Structures are given as C-alpha cells and as structure tokens.
Coordinates of C-alpha atoms and ligand atoms in Angstrom, one line a residue:
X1 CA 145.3 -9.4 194.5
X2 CA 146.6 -5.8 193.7
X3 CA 146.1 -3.8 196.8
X4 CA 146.2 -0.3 197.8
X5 CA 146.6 0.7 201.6
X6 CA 146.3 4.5 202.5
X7 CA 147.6 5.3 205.5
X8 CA 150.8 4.0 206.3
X9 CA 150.2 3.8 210.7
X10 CA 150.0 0.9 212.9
X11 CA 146.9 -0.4 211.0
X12 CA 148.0 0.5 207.6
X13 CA 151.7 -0.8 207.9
X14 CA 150.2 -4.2 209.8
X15 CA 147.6 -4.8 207.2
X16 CA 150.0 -4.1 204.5
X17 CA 152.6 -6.2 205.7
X18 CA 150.2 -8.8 206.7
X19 CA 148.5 -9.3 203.3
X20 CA 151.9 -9.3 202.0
X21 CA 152.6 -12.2 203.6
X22 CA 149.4 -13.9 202.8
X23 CA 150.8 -13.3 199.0
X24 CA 149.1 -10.1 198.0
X25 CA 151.0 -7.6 195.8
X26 CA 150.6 -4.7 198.4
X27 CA 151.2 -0.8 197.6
X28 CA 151.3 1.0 201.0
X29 CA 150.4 4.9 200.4
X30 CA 151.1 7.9 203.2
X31 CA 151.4 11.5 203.2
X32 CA 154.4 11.7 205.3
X33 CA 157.5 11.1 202.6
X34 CA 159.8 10.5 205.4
X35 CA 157.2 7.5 206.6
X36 CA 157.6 6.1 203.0
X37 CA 161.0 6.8 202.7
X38 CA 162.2 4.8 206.0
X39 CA 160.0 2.1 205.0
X40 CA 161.1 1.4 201.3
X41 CA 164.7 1.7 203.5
X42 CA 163.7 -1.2 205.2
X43 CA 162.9 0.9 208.5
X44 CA 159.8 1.0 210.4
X45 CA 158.2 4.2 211.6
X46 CA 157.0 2.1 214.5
X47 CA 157.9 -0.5 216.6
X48 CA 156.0 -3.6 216.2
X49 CA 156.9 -7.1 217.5
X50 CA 157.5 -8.8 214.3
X51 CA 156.7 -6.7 211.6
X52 CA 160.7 -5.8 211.0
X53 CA 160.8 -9.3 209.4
X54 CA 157.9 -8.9 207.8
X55 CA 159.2 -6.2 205.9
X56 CA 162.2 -7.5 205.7
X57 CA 160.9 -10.2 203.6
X58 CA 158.5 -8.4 201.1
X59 CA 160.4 -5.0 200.5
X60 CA 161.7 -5.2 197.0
X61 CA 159.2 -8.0 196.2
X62 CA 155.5 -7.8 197.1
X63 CA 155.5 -4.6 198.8
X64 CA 156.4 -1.0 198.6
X65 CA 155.6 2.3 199.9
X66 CA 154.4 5.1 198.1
X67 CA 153.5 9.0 198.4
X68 CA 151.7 8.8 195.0
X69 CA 147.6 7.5 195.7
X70 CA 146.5 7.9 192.4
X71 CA 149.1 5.5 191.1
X72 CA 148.4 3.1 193.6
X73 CA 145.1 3.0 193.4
X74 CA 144.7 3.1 189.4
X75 CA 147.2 0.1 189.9
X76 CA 144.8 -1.9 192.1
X77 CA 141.7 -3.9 192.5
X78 CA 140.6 -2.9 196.1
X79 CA 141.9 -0.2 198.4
X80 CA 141.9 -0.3 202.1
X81 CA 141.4 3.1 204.2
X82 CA 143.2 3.0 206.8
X83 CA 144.1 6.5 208.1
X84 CA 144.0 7.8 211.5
X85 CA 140.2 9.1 212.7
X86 CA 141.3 11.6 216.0
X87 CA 139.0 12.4 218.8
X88 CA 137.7 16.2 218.2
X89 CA 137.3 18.5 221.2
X90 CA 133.9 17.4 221.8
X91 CA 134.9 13.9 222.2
X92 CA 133.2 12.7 218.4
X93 CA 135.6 11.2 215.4
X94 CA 137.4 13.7 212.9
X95 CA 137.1 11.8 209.8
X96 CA 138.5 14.6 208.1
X97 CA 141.3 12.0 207.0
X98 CA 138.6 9.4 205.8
X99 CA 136.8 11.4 203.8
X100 CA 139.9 13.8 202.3
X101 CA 141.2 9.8 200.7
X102 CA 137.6 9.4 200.0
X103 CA 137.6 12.8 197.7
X104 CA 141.3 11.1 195.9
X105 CA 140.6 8.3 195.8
X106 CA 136.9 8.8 194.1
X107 CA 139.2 11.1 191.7
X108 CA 140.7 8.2 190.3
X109 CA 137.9 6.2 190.4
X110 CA 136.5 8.9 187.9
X111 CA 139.2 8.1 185.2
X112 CA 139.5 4.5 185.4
X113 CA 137.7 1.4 184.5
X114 CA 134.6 -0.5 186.6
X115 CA 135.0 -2.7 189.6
X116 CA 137.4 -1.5 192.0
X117 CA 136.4 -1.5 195.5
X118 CA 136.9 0.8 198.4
X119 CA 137.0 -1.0 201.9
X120 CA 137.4 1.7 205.2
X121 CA 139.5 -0.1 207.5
X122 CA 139.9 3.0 209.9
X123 CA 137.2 3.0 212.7
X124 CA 134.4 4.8 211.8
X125 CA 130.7 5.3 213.7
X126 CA 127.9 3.5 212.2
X127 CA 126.8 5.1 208.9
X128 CA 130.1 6.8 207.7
X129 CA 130.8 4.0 204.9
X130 CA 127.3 4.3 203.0
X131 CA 127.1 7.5 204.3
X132 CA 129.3 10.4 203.4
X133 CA 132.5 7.7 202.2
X134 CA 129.7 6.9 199.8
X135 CA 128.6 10.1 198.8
X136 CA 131.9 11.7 198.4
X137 CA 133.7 8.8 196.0
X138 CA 130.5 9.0 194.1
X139 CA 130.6 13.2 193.9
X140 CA 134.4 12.7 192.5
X141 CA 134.2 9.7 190.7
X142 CA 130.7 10.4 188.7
X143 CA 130.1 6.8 189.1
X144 CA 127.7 4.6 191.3
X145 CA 128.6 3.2 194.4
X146 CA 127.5 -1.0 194.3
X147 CA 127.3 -0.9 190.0
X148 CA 130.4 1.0 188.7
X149 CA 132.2 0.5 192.0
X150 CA 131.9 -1.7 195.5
X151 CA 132.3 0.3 198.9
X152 CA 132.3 -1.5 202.1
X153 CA 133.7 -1.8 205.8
X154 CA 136.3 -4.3 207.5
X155 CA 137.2 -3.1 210.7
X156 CA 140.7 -3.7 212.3
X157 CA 140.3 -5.6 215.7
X158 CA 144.2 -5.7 216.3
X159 CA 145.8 -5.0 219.4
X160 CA 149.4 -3.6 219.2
X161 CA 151.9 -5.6 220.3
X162 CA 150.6 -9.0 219.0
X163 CA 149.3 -7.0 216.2
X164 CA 151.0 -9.0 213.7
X165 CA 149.7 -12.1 215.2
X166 CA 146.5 -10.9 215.2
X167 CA 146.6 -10.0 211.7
X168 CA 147.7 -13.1 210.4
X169 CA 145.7 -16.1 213.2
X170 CA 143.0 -13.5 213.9
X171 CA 140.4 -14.5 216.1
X172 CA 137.8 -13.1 213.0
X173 CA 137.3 -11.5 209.8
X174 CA 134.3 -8.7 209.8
X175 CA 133.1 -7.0 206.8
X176 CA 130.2 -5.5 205.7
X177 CA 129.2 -3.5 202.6
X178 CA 127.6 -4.1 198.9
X179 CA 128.1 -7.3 196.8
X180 CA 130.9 -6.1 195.1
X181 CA 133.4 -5.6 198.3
X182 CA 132.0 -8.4 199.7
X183 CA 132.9 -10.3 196.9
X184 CA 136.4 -8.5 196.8
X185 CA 136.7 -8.8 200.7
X186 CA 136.3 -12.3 200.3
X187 CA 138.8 -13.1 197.8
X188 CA 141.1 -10.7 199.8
X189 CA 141.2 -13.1 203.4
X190 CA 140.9 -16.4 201.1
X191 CA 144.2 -17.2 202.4
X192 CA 141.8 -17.1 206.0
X193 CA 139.5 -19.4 204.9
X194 CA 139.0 -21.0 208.4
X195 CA 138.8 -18.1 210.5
X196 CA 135.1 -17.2 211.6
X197 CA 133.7 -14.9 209.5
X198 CA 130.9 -12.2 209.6
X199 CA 129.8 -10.7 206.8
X200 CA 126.9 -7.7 206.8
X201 CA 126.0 -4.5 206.2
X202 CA 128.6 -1.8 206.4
X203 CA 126.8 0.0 209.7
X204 CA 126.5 -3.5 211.6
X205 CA 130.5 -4.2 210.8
X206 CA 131.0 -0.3 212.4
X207 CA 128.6 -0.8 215.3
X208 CA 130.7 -4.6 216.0
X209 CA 134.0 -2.7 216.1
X210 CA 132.6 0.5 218.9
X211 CA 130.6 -2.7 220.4
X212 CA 134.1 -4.8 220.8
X213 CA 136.1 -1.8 222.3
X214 CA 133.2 -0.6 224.8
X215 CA 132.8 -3.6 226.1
X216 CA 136.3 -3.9 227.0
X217 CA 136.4 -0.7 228.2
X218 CA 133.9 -1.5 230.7
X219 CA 135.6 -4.4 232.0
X220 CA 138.3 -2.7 232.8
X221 CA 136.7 0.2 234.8
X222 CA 133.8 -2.5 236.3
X223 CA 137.4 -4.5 237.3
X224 CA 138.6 -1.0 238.8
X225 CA 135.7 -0.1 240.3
X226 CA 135.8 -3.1 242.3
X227 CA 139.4 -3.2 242.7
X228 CA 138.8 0.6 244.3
X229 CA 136.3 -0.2 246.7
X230 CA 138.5 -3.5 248.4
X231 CA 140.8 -1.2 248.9
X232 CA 139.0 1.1 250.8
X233 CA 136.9 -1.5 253.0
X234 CA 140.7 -2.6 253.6
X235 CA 141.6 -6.6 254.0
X236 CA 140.8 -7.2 250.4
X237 CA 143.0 -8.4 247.6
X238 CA 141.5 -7.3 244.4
X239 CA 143.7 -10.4 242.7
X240 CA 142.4 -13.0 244.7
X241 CA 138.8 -10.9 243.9
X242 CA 139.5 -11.5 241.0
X243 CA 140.5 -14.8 240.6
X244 CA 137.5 -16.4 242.4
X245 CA 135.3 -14.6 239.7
X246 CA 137.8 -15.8 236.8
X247 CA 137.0 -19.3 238.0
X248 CA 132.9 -19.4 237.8
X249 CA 132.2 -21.7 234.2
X250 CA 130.9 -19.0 233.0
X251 CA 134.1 -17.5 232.4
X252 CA 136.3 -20.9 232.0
X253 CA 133.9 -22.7 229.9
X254 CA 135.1 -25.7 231.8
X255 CA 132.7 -29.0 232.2
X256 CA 132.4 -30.5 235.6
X257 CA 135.4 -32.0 236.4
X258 CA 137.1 -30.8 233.7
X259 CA 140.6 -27.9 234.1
X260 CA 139.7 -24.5 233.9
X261 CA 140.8 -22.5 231.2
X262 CA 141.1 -19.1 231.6
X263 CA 139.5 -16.9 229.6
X264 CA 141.2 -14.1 227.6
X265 CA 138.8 -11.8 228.9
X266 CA 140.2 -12.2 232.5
X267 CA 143.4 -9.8 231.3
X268 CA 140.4 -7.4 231.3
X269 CA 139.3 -7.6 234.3
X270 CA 142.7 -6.8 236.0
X271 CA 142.8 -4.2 238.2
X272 CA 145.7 -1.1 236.9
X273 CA 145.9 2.2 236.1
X274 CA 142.9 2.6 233.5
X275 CA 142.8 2.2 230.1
X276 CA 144.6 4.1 227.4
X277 CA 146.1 3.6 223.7
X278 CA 144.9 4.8 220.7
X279 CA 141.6 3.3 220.6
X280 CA 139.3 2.6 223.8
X281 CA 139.5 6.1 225.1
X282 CA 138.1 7.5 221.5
X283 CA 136.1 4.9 220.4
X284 CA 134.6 5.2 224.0
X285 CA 134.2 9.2 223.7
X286 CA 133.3 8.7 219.9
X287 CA 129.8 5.8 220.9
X288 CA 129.1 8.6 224.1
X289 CA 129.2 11.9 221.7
X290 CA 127.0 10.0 218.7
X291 CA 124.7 8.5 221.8
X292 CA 124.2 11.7 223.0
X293 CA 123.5 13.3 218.9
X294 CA 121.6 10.5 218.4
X295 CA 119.3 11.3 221.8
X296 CA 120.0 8.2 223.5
X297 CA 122.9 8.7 226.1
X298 CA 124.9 5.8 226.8
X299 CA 124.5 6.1 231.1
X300 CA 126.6 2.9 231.8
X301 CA 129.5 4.2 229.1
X302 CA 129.6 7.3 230.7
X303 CA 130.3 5.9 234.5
X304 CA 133.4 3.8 232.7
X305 CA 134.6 6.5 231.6
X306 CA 134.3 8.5 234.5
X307 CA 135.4 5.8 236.0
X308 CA 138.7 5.4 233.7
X309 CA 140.0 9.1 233.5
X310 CA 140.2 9.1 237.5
X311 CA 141.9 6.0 237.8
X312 CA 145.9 7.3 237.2
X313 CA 145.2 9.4 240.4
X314 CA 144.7 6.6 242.7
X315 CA 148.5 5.8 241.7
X316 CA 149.3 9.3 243.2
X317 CA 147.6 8.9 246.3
X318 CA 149.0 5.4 247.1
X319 CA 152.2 7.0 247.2
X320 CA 151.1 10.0 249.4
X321 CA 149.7 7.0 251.7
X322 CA 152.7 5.7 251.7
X323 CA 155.0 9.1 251.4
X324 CA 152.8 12.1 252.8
X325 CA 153.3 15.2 250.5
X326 CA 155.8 14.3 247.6
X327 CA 157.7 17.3 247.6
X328 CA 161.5 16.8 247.3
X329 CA 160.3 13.0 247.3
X330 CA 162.3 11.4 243.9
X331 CA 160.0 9.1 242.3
X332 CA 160.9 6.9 239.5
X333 CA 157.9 6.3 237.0
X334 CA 158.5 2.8 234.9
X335 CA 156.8 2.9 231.3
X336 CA 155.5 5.6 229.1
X337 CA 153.8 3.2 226.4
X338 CA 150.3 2.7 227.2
X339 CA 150.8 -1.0 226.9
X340 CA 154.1 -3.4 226.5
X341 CA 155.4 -4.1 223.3
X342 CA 155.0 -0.9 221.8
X343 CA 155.8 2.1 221.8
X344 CA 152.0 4.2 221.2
X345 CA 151.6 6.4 223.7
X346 CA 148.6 7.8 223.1
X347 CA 146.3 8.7 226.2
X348 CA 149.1 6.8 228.2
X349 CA 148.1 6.8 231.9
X350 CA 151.5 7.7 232.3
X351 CA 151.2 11.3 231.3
X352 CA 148.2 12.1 233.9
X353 CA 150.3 10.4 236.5
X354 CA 153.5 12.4 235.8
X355 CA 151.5 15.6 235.3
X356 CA 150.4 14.7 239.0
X357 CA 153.5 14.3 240.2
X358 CA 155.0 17.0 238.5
X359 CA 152.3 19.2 240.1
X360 CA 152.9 17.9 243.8
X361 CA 156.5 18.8 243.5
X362 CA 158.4 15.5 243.2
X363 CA 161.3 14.7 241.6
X364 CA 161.2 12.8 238.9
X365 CA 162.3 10.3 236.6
X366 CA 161.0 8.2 233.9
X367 CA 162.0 5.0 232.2
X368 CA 160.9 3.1 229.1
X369 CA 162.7 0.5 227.4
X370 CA 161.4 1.6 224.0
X371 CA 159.6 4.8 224.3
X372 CA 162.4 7.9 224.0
X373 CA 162.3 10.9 226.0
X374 CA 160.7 12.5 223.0
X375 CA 157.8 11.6 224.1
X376 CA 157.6 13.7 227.0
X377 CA 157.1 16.5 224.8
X378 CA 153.5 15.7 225.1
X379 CA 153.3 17.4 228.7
X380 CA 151.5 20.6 228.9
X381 CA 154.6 21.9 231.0
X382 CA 157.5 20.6 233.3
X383 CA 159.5 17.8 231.6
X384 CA 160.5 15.3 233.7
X385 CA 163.7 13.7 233.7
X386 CA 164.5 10.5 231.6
X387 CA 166.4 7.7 232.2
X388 CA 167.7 4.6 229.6
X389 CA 168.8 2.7 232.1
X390 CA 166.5 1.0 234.8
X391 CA 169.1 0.4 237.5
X392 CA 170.0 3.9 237.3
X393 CA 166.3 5.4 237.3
X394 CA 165.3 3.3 240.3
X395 CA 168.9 4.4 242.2
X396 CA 168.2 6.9 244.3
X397 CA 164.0 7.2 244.1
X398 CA 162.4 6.9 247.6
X399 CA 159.1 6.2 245.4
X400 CA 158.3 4.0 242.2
X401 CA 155.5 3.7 240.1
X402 CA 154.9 0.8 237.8
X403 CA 152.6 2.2 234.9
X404 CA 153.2 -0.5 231.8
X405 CA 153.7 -4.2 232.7
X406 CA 157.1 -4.0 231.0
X407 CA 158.5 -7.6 231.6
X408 CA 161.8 -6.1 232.7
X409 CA 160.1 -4.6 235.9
X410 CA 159.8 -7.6 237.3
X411 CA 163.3 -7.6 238.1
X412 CA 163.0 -4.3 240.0
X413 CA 162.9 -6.3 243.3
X414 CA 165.9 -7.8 242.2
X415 CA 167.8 -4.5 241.3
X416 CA 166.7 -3.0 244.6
X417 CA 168.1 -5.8 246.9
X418 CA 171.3 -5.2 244.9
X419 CA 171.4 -1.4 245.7
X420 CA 170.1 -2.1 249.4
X421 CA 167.4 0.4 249.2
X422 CA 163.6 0.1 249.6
X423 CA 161.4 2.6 248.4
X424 CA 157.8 2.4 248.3
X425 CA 156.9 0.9 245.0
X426 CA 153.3 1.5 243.9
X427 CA 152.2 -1.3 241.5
X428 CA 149.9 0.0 239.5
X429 CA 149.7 -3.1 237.1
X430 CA 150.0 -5.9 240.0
X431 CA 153.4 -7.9 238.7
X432 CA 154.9 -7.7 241.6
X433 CA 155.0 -10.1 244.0
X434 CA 154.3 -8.1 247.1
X435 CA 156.5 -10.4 249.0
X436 CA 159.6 -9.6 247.0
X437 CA 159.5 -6.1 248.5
X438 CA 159.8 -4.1 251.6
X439 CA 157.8 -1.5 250.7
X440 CA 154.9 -2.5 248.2
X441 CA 151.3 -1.0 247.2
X442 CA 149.6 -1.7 245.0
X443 CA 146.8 -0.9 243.0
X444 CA 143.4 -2.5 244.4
X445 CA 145.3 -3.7 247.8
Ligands
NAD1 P1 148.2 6.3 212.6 O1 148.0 7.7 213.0 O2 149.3 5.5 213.2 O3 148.3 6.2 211.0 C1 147.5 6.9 210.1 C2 148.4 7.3 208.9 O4 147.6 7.8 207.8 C3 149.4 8.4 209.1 O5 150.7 7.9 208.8 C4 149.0 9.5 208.2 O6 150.1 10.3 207.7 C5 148.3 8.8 207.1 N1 147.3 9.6 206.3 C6 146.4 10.4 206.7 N2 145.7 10.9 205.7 C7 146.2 10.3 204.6 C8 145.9 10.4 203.2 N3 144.9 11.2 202.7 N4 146.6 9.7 202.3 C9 147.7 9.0 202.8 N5 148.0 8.8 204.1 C10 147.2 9.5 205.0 O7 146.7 5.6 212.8 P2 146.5 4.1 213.2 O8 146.8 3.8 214.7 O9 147.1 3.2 212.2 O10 144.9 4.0 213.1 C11 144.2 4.1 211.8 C12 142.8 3.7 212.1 O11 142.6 2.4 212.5 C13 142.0 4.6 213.1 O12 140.7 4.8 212.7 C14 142.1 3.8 214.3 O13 141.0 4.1 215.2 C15 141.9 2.4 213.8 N6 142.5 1.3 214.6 C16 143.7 1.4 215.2 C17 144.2 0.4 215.9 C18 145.5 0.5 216.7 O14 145.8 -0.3 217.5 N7 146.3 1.5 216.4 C19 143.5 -0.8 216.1 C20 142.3 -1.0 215.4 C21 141.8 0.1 214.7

C-alpha cells in the first residue's frame, strides 16, 4: 500500500519505518524541515534501538520524508496521524496538532478522488475520531466521512526502546472506525496476520489505549505505595515483597507443578522513582481531566497520581537519611532519560529530583550515556553540571542517585572499589546489589 504518515516523532518515524519493512511504500510528512532533512540524510532525529538500520535499509527505496502533506497524501491510499497531542495546563489533551492535519489533510481530500482513509494513530480521548477529526475532514473536504472517505482509529501501544520490536512482533493490532478503514487497516497489518487482533468502533479503540496506560500507571504507584510503607515499618524488602506476589498463579499462569513464568506485568510492579515518559503521566492527567468534564471523577486514578508525582522526593530524603542536609554535599545523579534505551525525557523523574537537589544546595552532577546536557535546559533555573564520562561523574560525589536502570550502572560498584571511595548510593531503580556496596539505599528498603 501507498502510505502517508504525518508526524515524523517516535510514533510517526517507528510506524513509518516499520511498515516499510513490512513492504509498504511509506511517505513520512513533518513540519520541522530540519527533521525531514536529517532523515532523507540517513540520520535519525531520535535515538531508537534499531531503527538506524531500518532506515538504513528503505531510504532511497520504500521510504522518504517529506515537508509537502498534500503531495503525500494525494499520493496515498491511507494516511496515519500521528502527531504529538501535549498535556494543556489543565491536565486535558491539546489536539490542536490532530485536528490542524485534520483541516490539510480534509483539503486534499476535497480535490481528489473517493476512498482514501484517514486513521489517527496519535492518542486521543474517546470521541475525537468520529467526533471533531470527523467533522473537520468533512468541513474541508465537502465529502462524507464512511461513503466518499473511511476515518478510523489504531492506537500505538509501543514502548520506546523496544519500540521497533513492538512495531513489528506486537503483542496486538487495535483499530476501530467505519468499514472503509477497517477494510484499509486490515490490508495495511496483512503482513500481521497472526497477531491478535481487535477491531471496533473508533471510541472503544481510544478508550483501550487510556485503559492500557492507566492500568500501568497504577501498578506502578500501587507497587510504590507498598514499597513506601515497608520502608517505613522498617525490616522489609520491597523486592522480596514483591517477589512473593509475582509468584501467586495468578500472575505466572503456571499449572501445579509446572515452572513459573514470570509475567511481564511484574516489571510493573517494581518499586523506583515513579513513572514518567511521554505518555502515562498525560494519558493519566488527560482520563482524570475528561472524568472530571464528563462528571465522573476517576478517585483511584487520582491517588496514583498523587501517588506518582511524590515519589522522586523519597530519592531526596533517602539521601538526607543517609547525608543530613545536602549542602556542599556532591551528588552524582545517573540518567536523565525517563527510561533506558532512549533518549525521551519527558516528565523524567530526573528533573524533579535534580530541581530538589539543586534547591537543598548540593553539588551536582549528572550523567547519561545518551541524553546530552542539552537537556538540562528544561530546568526552571540552576543547571547542574554534566558529565560524559561515568567514572569521572561518580569521582569525587559523597552521594549517588540511580534514576534510569542504565545497564552501565551496574558497574558503578565496580568503578567505586577502583577509586576506593564509598558514597551513599541511593538506588532508586533497585539494580544494585546492595551487597556490592558500602553504603547502599534504596528505594522501598
Ligand atoms: P513527537 O512529538 O515525537 O512527534 C510529533 C511530530 O509531529 C513532531 O515531529 C511534529 O513536528 C510533527 N507535527 C505536528 N503537527 C504536524 C502537522 N500538521 N504536519 C506534519 N507534522 C506535524 O510525538 P510522539 O512521541 O511521536 O507521539 C505522537 C502521538 O503518539 C501522541 O499522541 C502520543 O501520545 C502517542 N504515542 C506516543 C508513544 C511514545 O512512546 N512516544 C507511544 C504510543 C503513543
């Protein structure tokens, strides 16, 4: 199939690259000409594991990037949306992106022939597809959504740093919307054929994508909850907790006698710093603001997120635990990226832990392998220092803070028995092996 992707992000750029594999002629469309300009250079504007080689492969043959959306979509039989959708002050979705490619994209509808379908891929509350998407490709185009044109949903369920993974093996397909995109989102994953598939209405397809991310949302904040409360009754391990609950066949799925497997959910229900990244913390404000429109308040979200945006602190006041007042006190912080392999940033824990920090007077220093110092820019005011290299950023800290689980920290008990120091090293993702070092807390301990 001819495809048109707008938006040219993590989603847009993993989708794009992803169908291209599959063996789609894809057209990838952004606003940013420097974004389209680095990719039809063969350079990503993000880090992805494995997407450099899938660009590498399809650059010059099944895929392109483009600043021109009419051509792209004129050129196509289906075009995914899949432009950013920001938390606004009030904690509901701007879909001021969705629905400005809505307006250009009904534009072209307008002048060109019947049948093209428009899918939103960006996460959107329930009723935005049939709702205003709808209306507005029908005000610019003059034509009628599900006769002259097919309109549906397919959220993205990918998580980054496996997102290429997850696009191509994905654990499901969702989509939802009028015969014609379903028809069109079928052909589109027939290269998919044996992965579950649901297909709906476009509002159920929204409402499984908030449903997906709140429900991991809460299990991480029921995990930290938990983890919170062991540690102040004292003498309780919140990863031994844990791993008596991961063990009940509810959660292994095991028969009698058979081995436990553990369940992917279990990563969830670690104990760390909270959860951050592009999408829990808005979907999660997004499903609270259009409960509370809607005049049914979502009371259990709201505790997990109450629960989450006060979790970096307890990194803080392990430290003073361990420190007293941090003043004058060096602390190295290890990872800006909300998660490992990438580099997103957005609603790190990281930056409420430095702002902290910052704020208590320390010193300090931060390390990422991928994330630059650029990224500290985001800091309302003090910038930290940076560090490339970890050996160096640990040196001379008489505190550490783990914020991503990095695979490289686990050598930091390593690199400190070579320097023969031993600060206190707060764990705030439990990878540590609290034997390994001198001086260890850690989250949930
Ligand atoms: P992003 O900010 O990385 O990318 C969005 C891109 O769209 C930007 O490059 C922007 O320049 C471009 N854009 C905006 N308006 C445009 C227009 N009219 N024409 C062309 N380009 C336009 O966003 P993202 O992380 O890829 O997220 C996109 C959507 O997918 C969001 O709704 C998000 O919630 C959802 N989602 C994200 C993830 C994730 O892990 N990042 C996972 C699942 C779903």
């Amino acid at each position: 199939m001819r495809v048109c992707v707008i938006g040219s992000g993590y989603v847009g750029l993993v989708t794009g690259l992803g169908l291209a594999e599959l063996g789609h002629d894809v057209t990838c469309v952004d606003l940013d000409s420097r974004k389209v300009d680095a990719i039809n250079d063969g350079r990503l504007p993000i880090f992805e594991a494995g997407l450099e080689d899938l660009l590498r492969s399809h650059t010059g043959g099944r895929f392109r990037a483009t600043t021109d959306l009419a051509a792209a979509v004129s050129g196509s039989a289906i075009t995914l949306i899949c432009v950013g959708t920001p938390s606004r002050d009030d904690g509901g979705i701007d879909t001021s992106f969705v629905e400005a490619a809505a307006i250009e994209i009904g534009a072209v509808l307008g002048a060109g022939g019947r049948g093209h379908c428009v899918i939103v891929k960006s996460t959107v509350l329930p009723g935005t597809t049939d709702g205003p998407v709808t209306d507005l490709l029908e005000g610019a185009s003059g034509k009628r959504a599900g006769i002259d044109f097919g309109v549906g949903a397919n959220p993205e369920f990918l998580t980054e740093g496996q997102a290429v993974d997850d696009f191509l093996r994905p654990d499901r397909i969702v989509i939802g919307g009028d015969d014609l995109a379903l028809a069109a989102l079928r052909e589109l994953y027939t290269g998919l054929a044996d992965v579950p598939l649901v297909a709906t209405n476009a509002r159920t397809v929204e409402m499984i994508k908030y449903t997906s991310n709140a429900m991991l949302a809460t299990a991480i904040s029921f995990s930290n909850e938990i983890a919170n409360l062991g540690a102040a009754l004292g003498g309780i391990d919140t990863v031994d907790v844990m791993r008596g609950v991961h063990l009940s066949r509810y959660l292994t799925g095991a028969a009698a006698g058979a081995e436990p497997v553990r369940a992917g959910i279990a990563a969830f229900f670690e104990a760390g710093c909270g959860y951050g990244g592009s999408c829990l913390p808005k979907d999660v404000a997004a499903l609270l603001a259009r409960g509370r429109e809607a005049g049914t308040p979502l009371r259990l979200l709201e505790a997990v997120a109450a629960v989450n945006a006060d979790q970096p602190a307890r990194l803080v006041e392990l430290l003073e635990r361990e420190l007293g007042p941090l003043r004058g006190h060096r602390i190295a912080v290890l990872g800006l990226a909300f998660k490992p392999d990438t580099d997103d940033v957005r609603c790190s824990p990281a930056f409420p832990v430095l702002t902290s920090l910052l704020a208590a007077g320390a010193d300090v220093v931060v390390h990422d392998p991928v994330v630059g110092a650029g990224a500290l820019d985001e800091l309302p005011a003090e910038r930290p220092a940076y560090e490339n290299d970890l050996t160096a950023a640990i040196k001379d800290a008489t505190g550490i803070v783990i914020v991503t689980r990095w695979s490289v920290y686990a050598d930091v008990p390593e690199i400190l028995a070579g320097l023969g120091t031993s600060p206190v090293v707060v764990d705030g993702r439990r990878m540590l092996d609290p034997s390994a070092l001198p001086r260890y807390a850690g989250i949930g301990r």
